[in-house]
Amino acid sequence: MNDAEIRSLRQETESLFYHGFGNYMQHAFPEDELRPLSCKPLTRDQNNPAHIELNDPLGNYSLTLIDSLSTLAILASSPESGSKRERALGHFQDGVVALVEQYGDGTETVLGKGIRARGFDVDSKVQVFETVIRGVGGLLSAHLFAIGELPITGYEPRQMAVEDISGKETIKWSKNFKYDGQLLRLAHDLGRRLLPAFSTTTGLPYPRVNLRAGIPFYRNSPLSCESEHGQCPAIPPTNRELTETCSAGAGSLVLEFTVLSRLTGDPRFEYLAKRAFWSVWERRSNIGLIGAGIDAETGVWASSFTGLGAGIDSFFEYALKSYILLSGTSALEHPLHGDYNMSGIDLAPPLRVEHHDPRSFLQVWEEAYAGIKHHLYRGEMYMHPHYIQADLYTGAARAYWMDSLSAFFPGLLALSGDVDDAVEIHLLFTALWTRYSALPERWSAVTGSIEGGLGWWGGRPEFIESTYHIYRATKDPWYLHVGEMTLRDIKRRCWTKCGWSGMQDVRTGERNDRMESFFLGETAKYLHLLFDPDHPLNNLDAPFVFTTEGHPLLIPRSARTEQSPHRWKTMPEQARAQAKVGTCPVSLPPVPFSISVTATRRDLFHAANLARLHLMPTMENLDSPIIEYSHDHPSITLSDIRSPSNYTYFPWTIPLELIPFDGTSSVITTRPTYDITFPALPNSVLTPGMLQRVGNGILINGVGGLRLGMIQDVPGSYGGSGDGDLYRVQAINNIPLGKDEKIFMAPDIVSSVVNPQDPNFTRVRDSTMLDIIVDVAGAAPEPDRRPDSIDELDGPDPDVMREVVLAGVLDTSSEAASHVKMALSFLANHVGSILHEQPAEPDPKYLREYLPAITPTGVGAAPVPDVVEASGPDISGAPQGYLLWSSIYVTDENCNRKLPGSIPRQYQIIVIKRGGCSFVEKLENIPSFAPSRASLQLVVVVSFDEGDDKSRAENLLIRPLLDSVQVTSSGLPRHNPVSLVMVGGGQRVYDIFRHAVGVGLKRRYYVHAQGVPISNLIIV
């Protein structure tokens, strides 16, 4: 795309903005929004307070003007003639003047009273989140442009500075108006009216607040209690106000409130916004995901639903952008240390030092993205990569739709340096826009159609925002053509004589009578910046960010507090190690004879295929209401009127010369999937109790009639044939499972139904890993029960396995808990039938610990004794059955001397420290002995290599090598080789054996399907 074409598109975008803005000012100002079909203002629905879709953002404070001011400032840097720049700057300054006339200058003087109100003293119950990102953010961004901290070409406020009669420096805009911070004072007034919403003990703000009255409708808030008695009503009102907020709403206030605090010196906003952010993140699930809805009073997730879109989206955005904005700064003083009113809003626990460090926010982004990529991402085996909705606690798939809000994510990935991931996800959204000439609110990747009838597009900016960010990262002209497509489709489908409408249905083109404020505040802004590569914002060397409402913000140098060089040292060592500094990749060179890397991607048509572009008819000519406007308006072109709806090549605006002449698409990857259905036993019924959720998976109590959905998508190696993908159970009877969830079954359950020779379901003993079970002398704690955070699949709530630890000895955060421990083994009934003898009840004064162990390899390795296996805990988590071996001898490395001859004859277990000599030498120093039930059965080596905490993890255990045949200390071959296993855990595990009174072992079993292991099915 040449410079003339880009310039033409930029001019069309400016005309698009002014068509909407001019009509708003003519037909709707000073109300909040414009009805573009009826040419009337859109106001709050006073007759229906429950109409929150409208009432949440509309606050009776000229919302569209506030949202448009930063766009006007950006247009004022147009590279066109000086007259155009002056016109745009004049519109910006006139907009500020008009706003001050309506709401005053933010002071307590007579000038602080405007035509409509003194500040924002209006009787409007608004949503905190929407008011912050649109109102506060819009005012702050416009203020930064007004004082020159954000650039406007040709605008030099320092040269316009004059002193008023009081000696205060002001910026003279015209004969009748001088700018002296009116927008900042109004932003502070608006922000101050939102503070009562933070009157919770959780740190999470209430979702709504009345700009005049505060929060009298939240009866449990301390601000609503009787001041005399300090008590809230015992009986809540029947019309209880909804206290559920969302992760995005609570966690996406840091940018605006931090800038507000830094510019005004009032630390309350930054402190409360950070506290809300961390209050959300600290409630994440064990697998690192956050939910959509959360109760502000209890801090409990409203549902177990999670994804990337509505209710969650901007939390991730603000994690990364807070790091950028705050880089090089330290926190302001705690509000309680100054003369600030924190009454009623300082109820939650205080922030820790690391909560203020910018790199802590980066760490949140990295951990959050790792969880998203692991649990929500569907890779190329699903035709083309995309993200789905999942269970908050398990990661199991819950829905397969994508919403238009999640189109922001590719742009965020580009900003974080994950450009290739950004490009592949953006491809699918581009294909969808090509298909529908807009993005529907929800689209299903499974059915290929609009989900649940949610087919509207209200002018949302997220897709255009991502297009802009990826273009800035790659400079690939493909994205300019994507921008051209969106511009053409918006002009063709959304034009009205009084502005730009949203679409009620992208399939039919039915329009709605609303021009949302973000259409001018974001959509038009990102389009303009896309087509203006030399705009000063695109080349600004400063830590500035666009908020989730598209308002550019930064902390001026005059308002930055430099970060202490010692502050980073106060963070935990692990956090400092994880918060690494990344770099953005260099853009890939284009394929020879092509100028676009994206257009030559081998997966380009995978996205088109998933979007079903090849099934859509091509319509050459489409009617458009813009035709009546085209005959005398220079901004309308033939392309605007005759845009086709789609092509298999996409975007439909891309010239064919950008497509390689002999290019080919790679084969679409598919992964083998199939179902295993177990035959139903005679007189058996599939009962609810057959499946129970326990610990980190599903407990199967019976397989008759059960169906397992399998997919081959887990990287691994097997069968000695090299690397491949393992099978994974992804669903049980249509109940989806998370990628990390395991399936636990008992051996007799399988053997009673399945033919042992069945190639689709073959039980295999694990020859490498097993579990060592140890009884430790100590007082047994009372059984501990906690409610499961996940609803049970079927049947009553299961008991959750209690953590059995040795106080002061064991690390409860360790990964040492074996599959047996985590499975809440129900083997009291099932395992007993396969044991050689019925176990007795254990002594209650002993604690039981489960340690993963690994067997050795090499010519000197001896098999593990074929003995009665120990039992796992019962359904309540209590240990059951005595352990087989009761005599344990604990020694050192056993390298420098031979053990006394009586030791192997009298002790069944010998525990040795790793190190000092080879494993073979350790065994040489064990004297010969005659085998018996009372003599040595097993040598346990305790590894100290990785430290006490980490080395107990199974994935850190390395198989010991016995590279020569076992011999005695005299050098003679040992007739009865000694069995050896190794465990991790260092000193802590070593101390367990020092206090041990019983030891047993339990083997592990796995299942193969067609010779390939099933990675998450465990036989216990």
PDB file of C-alpha atoms in Angstrom, residues 128 191 260 278 343 383 584 755 885:
ATOM      1  CA  VAL A 128     -17.600   2.124  38.885  1.00  0.00           C
ATOM      2  CA  GLY A 191     -12.932   9.942  41.160  1.00  0.00           C
ATOM      3  CA  LEU A 260      -4.947  10.557  39.044  1.00  0.00           C
ATOM      4  CA  TRP A 278      -4.411  -7.830  44.070  1.00  0.00           C
ATOM      5  CA  SER A 343     -13.053   6.553  56.751  1.00  0.00           C
ATOM      6  CA  MET A 383      -7.969 -26.623  12.614  1.00  0.00           C
ATOM      7  CA  CYS A 584      10.371  -8.077  21.502  1.00  0.00           C
ATOM      8  CA  ASN A 755     -10.435 -58.369  28.380  1.00  0.00           C
ATOM      9  CA  TRP A 885       7.918 -53.764  57.133  1.00  0.00           C
TER      10      TRP A 885
END
